[in-house]
PDB file of C-alpha atoms in Angstrom:
ATOM      1  CA  UNK A  10     -63.463  26.985 118.464  1.00  0.00           C
ATOM      2  CA  UNK A  11     -63.899  27.815 114.196  1.00  0.00           C
ATOM      3  CA  UNK A  12     -65.032  25.343 111.699  1.00  0.00           C
ATOM      4  CA  UNK A  13     -68.182  23.734 110.043  1.00  0.00           C
ATOM      5  CA  UNK A  14     -70.833  21.941 111.637  1.00  0.00           C
ATOM      6  CA  UNK A  15     -72.992  19.590 110.052  1.00  0.00           C
ATOM      7  CA  UNK A  16     -75.871  18.042 111.502  1.00  0.00           C
ATOM      8  CA  UNK A  17     -77.425  15.404 112.277  1.00  0.00           C
ATOM      9  CA  UNK A  18     -74.476  12.897 111.615  1.00  0.00           C
ATOM     10  CA  UNK A  19     -76.746  10.062 110.758  1.00  0.00           C
ATOM     11  CA  UNK A  20     -79.920  10.734 109.330  1.00  0.00           C
ATOM     12  CA  UNK A  21     -82.710   8.006 108.033  1.00  0.00           C
ATOM     13  CA  UNK A  22     -85.744   8.838 106.003  1.00  0.00           C
ATOM     14  CA  UNK A  23     -88.836   6.822 104.228  1.00  0.00           C
ATOM     15  CA  UNK A  24     -88.588   7.443 100.461  1.00  0.00           C
ATOM     16  CA  UNK A  25     -90.305  10.110  99.003  1.00  0.00           C
ATOM     17  CA  UNK A  26     -89.590  12.599 101.743  1.00  0.00           C
ATOM     18  CA  UNK A  27     -87.746  15.690 101.773  1.00  0.00           C
ATOM     19  CA  UNK A  28     -84.994  16.331 104.401  1.00  0.00           C
ATOM     20  CA  UNK A  29     -83.199  19.679 105.105  1.00  0.00           C
ATOM     21  CA  UNK A  30     -79.495  18.691 105.555  1.00  0.00           C
ATOM     22  CA  UNK A  31     -77.712  21.212 107.991  1.00  0.00           C
ATOM     23  CA  UNK A  32     -74.094  23.782 107.573  1.00  0.00           C
ATOM     24  CA  UNK A  33     -73.049  26.331 109.811  1.00  0.00           C
ATOM     25  CA  UNK A  34     -69.789  27.983 109.898  1.00  0.00           C
ATOM     26  CA  UNK A  35     -68.125  30.334 111.787  1.00  0.00           C
ATOM     27  CA  UNK A  36     -64.942  30.982 109.616  1.00  0.00           C
ATOM     28  CA  UNK A  37     -66.082  34.439 108.225  1.00  0.00           C
ATOM     29  CA  UNK A  38     -66.095  32.707 104.572  1.00  0.00           C
ATOM     30  CA  UNK A  39     -67.983  33.857 101.771  1.00  0.00           C
ATOM     31  CA  UNK A  40     -67.732  30.639  99.696  1.00  0.00           C
ATOM     32  CA  UNK A  41     -69.527  27.801 100.822  1.00  0.00           C
ATOM     33  CA  UNK A  42     -70.099  23.871  98.958  1.00  0.00           C
ATOM     34  CA  UNK A  43     -71.993  21.113  99.139  1.00  0.00           C
ATOM     35  CA  UNK A  44     -70.626  17.692  97.672  1.00  0.00           C
ATOM     36  CA  UNK A  45     -72.107  14.520  97.587  1.00  0.00           C
ATOM     37  CA  UNK A  46     -69.575  11.324  98.238  1.00  0.00           C
ATOM     38  CA  UNK A  47     -70.246   7.934  96.790  1.00  0.00           C
ATOM     39  CA  UNK A  48     -67.847   4.553  97.341  1.00  0.00           C
ATOM     40  CA  UNK A  49     -64.897   5.031  94.514  1.00  0.00           C
ATOM     41  CA  UNK A  50     -66.569   8.572  93.017  1.00  0.00           C
ATOM     42  CA  UNK A  51     -64.834  10.768  94.769  1.00  0.00           C
ATOM     43  CA  UNK A  52     -66.446  14.197  95.538  1.00  0.00           C
ATOM     44  CA  UNK A  53     -69.446  15.590  93.371  1.00  0.00           C
ATOM     45  CA  UNK A  54     -70.551  19.166  93.899  1.00  0.00           C
ATOM     46  CA  UNK A  55     -73.988  19.601  93.997  1.00  0.00           C
ATOM     47  CA  UNK A  56     -74.534  23.267  94.727  1.00  0.00           C
ATOM     48  CA  UNK A  57     -72.303  26.215  95.850  1.00  0.00           C
ATOM     49  CA  UNK A  58     -72.615  29.713  96.678  1.00  0.00           C
ATOM     50  CA  UNK A  59     -70.261  32.511  96.607  1.00  0.00           C
ATOM     51  CA  UNK A  60     -72.250  35.549  98.801  1.00  0.00           C
ATOM     52  CA  UNK A  61     -75.112  35.484 100.471  1.00  0.00           C
ATOM     53  CA  UNK A  62     -78.339  35.353  98.060  1.00  0.00           C
ATOM     54  CA  UNK A  63     -76.805  33.687  95.761  1.00  0.00           C
ATOM     55  CA  UNK A  64     -75.878  30.073  94.294  1.00  0.00           C
ATOM     56  CA  UNK A  65     -75.015  27.933  91.546  1.00  0.00           C
ATOM     57  CA  UNK A  66     -75.948  24.452  90.561  1.00  0.00           C
ATOM     58  CA  UNK A  67     -73.066  22.391  90.551  1.00  0.00           C
ATOM     59  CA  UNK A  68     -72.492  18.982  88.284  1.00  0.00           C
ATOM     60  CA  UNK A  69     -74.816  16.975  90.612  1.00  0.00           C
ATOM     61  CA  UNK A  70     -78.114  19.530  91.577  1.00  0.00           C
ATOM     62  CA  UNK A  71     -81.012  17.839  90.164  1.00  0.00           C
ATOM     63  CA  UNK A  72     -83.439  16.690  92.930  1.00  0.00           C
ATOM     64  CA  UNK A  73     -81.787  18.747  95.578  1.00  0.00           C
ATOM     65  CA  UNK A  74     -82.195  22.727  96.486  1.00  0.00           C
ATOM     66  CA  UNK A  75     -80.152  25.069  98.750  1.00  0.00           C
ATOM     67  CA  UNK A  76     -80.549  28.760 100.154  1.00  0.00           C
ATOM     68  CA  UNK A  77     -78.081  31.449 101.275  1.00  0.00           C
ATOM     69  CA  UNK A  78     -79.650  33.899 103.698  1.00  0.00           C
ATOM     70  CA  UNK A  79     -77.101  34.087 106.254  1.00  0.00           C
ATOM     71  CA  UNK A  80     -73.673  34.325 104.919  1.00  0.00           C
ATOM     72  CA  UNK A  81     -73.037  31.525 107.846  1.00  0.00           C
ATOM     73  CA  UNK A  82     -75.518  28.979 106.854  1.00  0.00           C
ATOM     74  CA  UNK A  83     -76.089  27.160 103.756  1.00  0.00           C
ATOM     75  CA  UNK A  84     -78.799  24.265 104.063  1.00  0.00           C
ATOM     76  CA  UNK A  85     -78.940  21.535 101.713  1.00  0.00           C
ATOM     77  CA  UNK A  86     -82.809  19.869 100.709  1.00  0.00           C
ATOM     78  CA  UNK A  87     -82.881  16.343  99.183  1.00  0.00           C
ATOM     79  CA  UNK A  88     -86.133  16.426  97.314  1.00  0.00           C
ATOM     80  CA  UNK A  89     -88.335  13.508  96.834  1.00  0.00           C
ATOM     81  CA  UNK A  90     -86.784  14.122  93.204  1.00  0.00           C
ATOM     82  CA  UNK A  91     -83.660  12.747  94.107  1.00  0.00           C
ATOM     83  CA  UNK A  92     -83.674   9.117  92.796  1.00  0.00           C
ATOM     84  CA  UNK A  93     -80.728   8.243  94.580  1.00  0.00           C
ATOM     85  CA  UNK A  94     -80.327  10.038  98.127  1.00  0.00           C
ATOM     86  CA  UNK A  95     -78.734   7.480  99.775  1.00  0.00           C
ATOM     87  CA  UNK A  96     -75.241   9.392 100.436  1.00  0.00           C
ATOM     88  CA  UNK A  97     -72.502  10.845 102.453  1.00  0.00           C
ATOM     89  CA  UNK A  98     -73.247  14.598 102.021  1.00  0.00           C
ATOM     90  CA  UNK A  99     -70.375  16.827 102.747  1.00  0.00           C
ATOM     91  CA  UNK A 100     -70.006  20.637 102.972  1.00  0.00           C
ATOM     92  CA  UNK A 101     -67.591  22.885 102.805  1.00  0.00           C
ATOM     93  CA  UNK A 102     -66.201  27.199 103.026  1.00  0.00           C
ATOM     94  CA  UNK A 103     -63.531  28.423 101.885  1.00  0.00           C
ATOM     95  CA  UNK A 104     -62.665  32.850 101.548  1.00  0.00           C
ATOM     96  CA  UNK A 105     -61.861  32.193  97.931  1.00  0.00           C
ATOM     97  CA  UNK A 106     -63.030  29.674  95.183  1.00  0.00           C
ATOM     98  CA  UNK A 107     -59.006  29.651  94.632  1.00  0.00           C
ATOM     99  CA  UNK A 108     -57.927  28.935  98.566  1.00  0.00           C
ATOM    100  CA  UNK A 109     -58.622  25.801 100.370  1.00  0.00           C
ATOM    101  CA  UNK A 110     -61.587  24.335 101.609  1.00  0.00           C
ATOM    102  CA  UNK A 111     -62.675  23.268 105.226  1.00  0.00           C
ATOM    103  CA  UNK A 112     -64.873  20.671 105.367  1.00  0.00           C
ATOM    104  CA  UNK A 113     -67.738  19.887 108.160  1.00  0.00           C
ATOM    105  CA  UNK A 114     -68.209  15.932 109.582  1.00  0.00           C
ATOM    106  CA  UNK A 115     -70.578  15.028 107.262  1.00  0.00           C
ATOM    107  CA  UNK A 116     -73.953  13.739 107.169  1.00  0.00           C
ATOM    108  CA  UNK A 117     -74.327   9.999 106.409  1.00  0.00           C
ATOM    109  CA  UNK A 118     -78.432  10.216 104.718  1.00  0.00           C
ATOM    110  CA  UNK A 119     -79.725   6.458 104.012  1.00  0.00           C
ATOM    111  CA  UNK A 120     -83.440   6.934 102.390  1.00  0.00           C
ATOM    112  CA  UNK A 121     -85.426   3.570 102.990  1.00  0.00           C
TER     113      UNK A 121
ATOM    114  CA  UNK B   2     -65.642  19.480  80.241  1.00  0.00           C
ATOM    115  CA  UNK B   3     -62.583  20.241  82.784  1.00  0.00           C
ATOM    116  CA  UNK B   4     -61.115  16.860  84.359  1.00  0.00           C
ATOM    117  CA  UNK B   5     -58.603  16.093  87.213  1.00  0.00           C
ATOM    118  CA  UNK B   6     -57.981  12.518  87.331  1.00  0.00           C
ATOM    119  CA  UNK B   7     -55.864  10.403  89.617  1.00  0.00           C
ATOM    120  CA  UNK B   8     -54.221   7.477  89.612  1.00  0.00           C
ATOM    121  CA  UNK B   9     -54.134   4.407  90.865  1.00  0.00           C
ATOM    122  CA  UNK B  10     -57.781   4.105  92.668  1.00  0.00           C
ATOM    123  CA  UNK B  11     -56.702   1.698  95.200  1.00  0.00           C
ATOM    124  CA  UNK B  12     -53.007   1.370  96.316  1.00  0.00           C
ATOM    125  CA  UNK B  13     -52.012  -1.452  99.524  1.00  0.00           C
ATOM    126  CA  UNK B  14     -48.636  -1.228 100.772  1.00  0.00           C
ATOM    127  CA  UNK B  15     -46.628  -2.751 103.190  1.00  0.00           C
ATOM    128  CA  UNK B  16     -45.406  -0.494 106.445  1.00  0.00           C
ATOM    129  CA  UNK B  17     -42.366   1.096 104.892  1.00  0.00           C
ATOM    130  CA  UNK B  18     -42.731   1.028 101.571  1.00  0.00           C
ATOM    131  CA  UNK B  19     -42.782   3.810  99.392  1.00  0.00           C
ATOM    132  CA  UNK B  20     -46.268   5.177  97.987  1.00  0.00           C
ATOM    133  CA  UNK B  21     -47.017   7.530  95.135  1.00  0.00           C
ATOM    134  CA  UNK B  22     -49.947   8.883  93.673  1.00  0.00           C
ATOM    135  CA  UNK B  23     -50.541  10.781  90.209  1.00  0.00           C
ATOM    136  CA  UNK B  24     -52.774  14.034  89.602  1.00  0.00           C
ATOM    137  CA  UNK B  25     -53.548  15.006  86.175  1.00  0.00           C
ATOM    138  CA  UNK B  26     -55.589  17.813  84.937  1.00  0.00           C
ATOM    139  CA  UNK B  27     -57.259  18.336  81.517  1.00  0.00           C
ATOM    140  CA  UNK B  28     -56.340  22.104  81.296  1.00  0.00           C
ATOM    141  CA  UNK B  29     -53.350  24.033  82.903  1.00  0.00           C
ATOM    142  CA  UNK B  30     -54.181  24.869  86.837  1.00  0.00           C
ATOM    143  CA  UNK B  31     -53.711  27.989  88.861  1.00  0.00           C
ATOM    144  CA  UNK B  32     -53.088  25.916  91.575  1.00  0.00           C
ATOM    145  CA  UNK B  33     -52.983  22.677  93.198  1.00  0.00           C
ATOM    146  CA  UNK B  34     -54.234  21.505  96.511  1.00  0.00           C
ATOM    147  CA  UNK B  35     -54.173  17.706  98.364  1.00  0.00           C
ATOM    148  CA  UNK B  36     -56.353  16.602 100.486  1.00  0.00           C
ATOM    149  CA  UNK B  37     -56.567  13.534 102.759  1.00  0.00           C
ATOM    150  CA  UNK B  38     -59.613  11.800 104.147  1.00  0.00           C
ATOM    151  CA  UNK B  39     -59.259   9.080 107.041  1.00  0.00           C
ATOM    152  CA  UNK B  40     -61.883   6.096 106.865  1.00  0.00           C
ATOM    153  CA  UNK B  41     -64.874   7.294 108.097  1.00  0.00           C
ATOM    154  CA  UNK B  42     -63.696  11.154 108.357  1.00  0.00           C
ATOM    155  CA  UNK B  43     -63.918  14.202 106.121  1.00  0.00           C
ATOM    156  CA  UNK B  44     -61.309  15.436 103.530  1.00  0.00           C
ATOM    157  CA  UNK B  45     -58.733  17.508 105.286  1.00  0.00           C
ATOM    158  CA  UNK B  46     -56.289  20.337 103.294  1.00  0.00           C
ATOM    159  CA  UNK B  47     -52.704  18.792 103.359  1.00  0.00           C
ATOM    160  CA  UNK B  48     -50.649  21.573 101.103  1.00  0.00           C
ATOM    161  CA  UNK B  49     -51.224  23.779  97.959  1.00  0.00           C
ATOM    162  CA  UNK B  50     -48.360  24.458  95.472  1.00  0.00           C
ATOM    163  CA  UNK B  51     -48.581  27.210  93.212  1.00  0.00           C
ATOM    164  CA  UNK B  52     -45.600  27.355  91.078  1.00  0.00           C
ATOM    165  CA  UNK B  53     -44.607  25.618  88.376  1.00  0.00           C
ATOM    166  CA  UNK B  54     -42.204  22.642  89.214  1.00  0.00           C
ATOM    167  CA  UNK B  55     -42.663  23.378  92.561  1.00  0.00           C
ATOM    168  CA  UNK B  56     -41.698  20.936  95.404  1.00  0.00           C
ATOM    169  CA  UNK B  57     -42.727  20.821  98.705  1.00  0.00           C
ATOM    170  CA  UNK B  58     -42.089  18.673 101.963  1.00  0.00           C
ATOM    171  CA  UNK B  59     -44.000  17.739 104.904  1.00  0.00           C
ATOM    172  CA  UNK B  60     -41.927  15.039 107.019  1.00  0.00           C
ATOM    173  CA  UNK B  61     -42.263  12.129 105.188  1.00  0.00           C
ATOM    174  CA  UNK B  62     -44.732  13.440 102.161  1.00  0.00           C
ATOM    175  CA  UNK B  63     -43.420  15.406  98.711  1.00  0.00           C
ATOM    176  CA  UNK B  64     -45.457  17.180  96.722  1.00  0.00           C
ATOM    177  CA  UNK B  65     -44.504  18.396  93.405  1.00  0.00           C
ATOM    178  CA  UNK B  66     -46.283  20.684  90.461  1.00  0.00           C
ATOM    179  CA  UNK B  67     -45.536  19.797  87.043  1.00  0.00           C
ATOM    180  CA  UNK B  68     -43.736  22.435  85.132  1.00  0.00           C
ATOM    181  CA  UNK B  69     -46.704  22.862  82.775  1.00  0.00           C
ATOM    182  CA  UNK B  70     -48.859  23.117  86.137  1.00  0.00           C
ATOM    183  CA  UNK B  71     -51.065  20.161  84.465  1.00  0.00           C
ATOM    184  CA  UNK B  72     -50.271  17.629  86.956  1.00  0.00           C
ATOM    185  CA  UNK B  73     -48.684  16.740  90.462  1.00  0.00           C
ATOM    186  CA  UNK B  74     -47.787  13.666  92.647  1.00  0.00           C
ATOM    187  CA  UNK B  75     -47.855  13.058  96.208  1.00  0.00           C
ATOM    188  CA  UNK B  76     -44.943  10.609  97.403  1.00  0.00           C
ATOM    189  CA  UNK B  77     -45.215   9.022 101.026  1.00  0.00           C
ATOM    190  CA  UNK B  78     -41.827   7.530 102.135  1.00  0.00           C
ATOM    191  CA  UNK B  79     -41.938   4.392 104.649  1.00  0.00           C
ATOM    192  CA  UNK B  80     -45.657   4.388 104.511  1.00  0.00           C
ATOM    193  CA  UNK B  81     -47.127   3.913 108.568  1.00  0.00           C
ATOM    194  CA  UNK B  82     -50.207   3.178 109.509  1.00  0.00           C
ATOM    195  CA  UNK B  83     -51.031   6.934 110.067  1.00  0.00           C
ATOM    196  CA  UNK B  84     -51.105   6.817 106.465  1.00  0.00           C
ATOM    197  CA  UNK B  85     -54.101   5.096 105.645  1.00  0.00           C
ATOM    198  CA  UNK B  86     -56.538   7.107 103.645  1.00  0.00           C
ATOM    199  CA  UNK B  87     -57.804   8.650 100.817  1.00  0.00           C
ATOM    200  CA  UNK B  88     -55.737  11.464  98.821  1.00  0.00           C
ATOM    201  CA  UNK B  89     -57.743  13.517  96.789  1.00  0.00           C
ATOM    202  CA  UNK B  90     -55.955  16.658  94.127  1.00  0.00           C
ATOM    203  CA  UNK B  91     -57.982  19.836  93.512  1.00  0.00           C
ATOM    204  CA  UNK B  92     -57.398  22.264  91.134  1.00  0.00           C
ATOM    205  CA  UNK B  93     -59.990  25.528  90.543  1.00  0.00           C
ATOM    206  CA  UNK B  94     -62.076  25.272  87.524  1.00  0.00           C
ATOM    207  CA  UNK B  95     -61.248  27.722  84.301  1.00  0.00           C
ATOM    208  CA  UNK B  96     -64.275  29.916  85.659  1.00  0.00           C
ATOM    209  CA  UNK B  97     -62.736  30.219  89.383  1.00  0.00           C
ATOM    210  CA  UNK B  98     -65.499  29.364  91.000  1.00  0.00           C
ATOM    211  CA  UNK B  99     -65.307  26.541  92.809  1.00  0.00           C
ATOM    212  CA  UNK B 100     -62.588  23.248  93.033  1.00  0.00           C
ATOM    213  CA  UNK B 101     -62.418  19.979  90.813  1.00  0.00           C
ATOM    214  CA  UNK B 102     -61.802  17.248  92.387  1.00  0.00           C
ATOM    215  CA  UNK B 103     -59.739  14.299  91.579  1.00  0.00           C
ATOM    216  CA  UNK B 104     -61.843  10.623  92.407  1.00  0.00           C
ATOM    217  CA  UNK B 105     -59.017  10.034  94.810  1.00  0.00           C
ATOM    218  CA  UNK B 106     -56.458   7.537  95.924  1.00  0.00           C
ATOM    219  CA  UNK B 107     -57.277   4.990  98.534  1.00  0.00           C
ATOM    220  CA  UNK B 108     -54.460   3.698 100.269  1.00  0.00           C
ATOM    221  CA  UNK B 109     -54.115   0.667 102.562  1.00  0.00           C
ATOM    222  CA  UNK B 110     -51.149   0.168 104.742  1.00  0.00           C
ATOM    223  CA  UNK B 111     -50.251  -3.634 106.616  1.00  0.00           C
ATOM    224  CA  UNK B 112     -48.243  -4.047 109.243  1.00  0.00           C
TER     225      UNK B 112
END
């Protein structure tokens, strides 16, 4: 079954802790993206990667970090520097920045 | 910077009524894409429009791309409860590196 997987679906962390969200795709897509979704805010781009070992900051990269060591994987770390990390995080991939994006099921992060 | 705006933000209709959401870009787009996100779910691609003035239909859904390639609309005829969700439009940024999403229109339908 081809697609994008994100784990876990729900994640709870204490304030001040770093947390890493997983994103894996088996669609053989070059491009991968991380979005944050808050109520009424739409999708805000955190980081994106067009190719392995390269990634770029999106609109709200502060307090986040990523890596792209493999084509299939694009993990996102929410660091303690992120002031308001509680949100719904969506990972997506596409074969081209111009084409449709395939989204994973998302991870709902709650920081207590 | 480049922006994609959608109106309305929310729309409530009675089942059977029509619904339209509008999308406007601050710049000309090479294409416009539409996604649907069901409550509690993730965005799912619906369609991509590429040509100026293009109109595409998917059953009760009609998508249009403006002549100037800066605006688009999604029209649903005779809404059903299965149409509930948030509809997003998106277009490639000018650098061609990522999509810019509108904030979405959330549709609720009462039977």
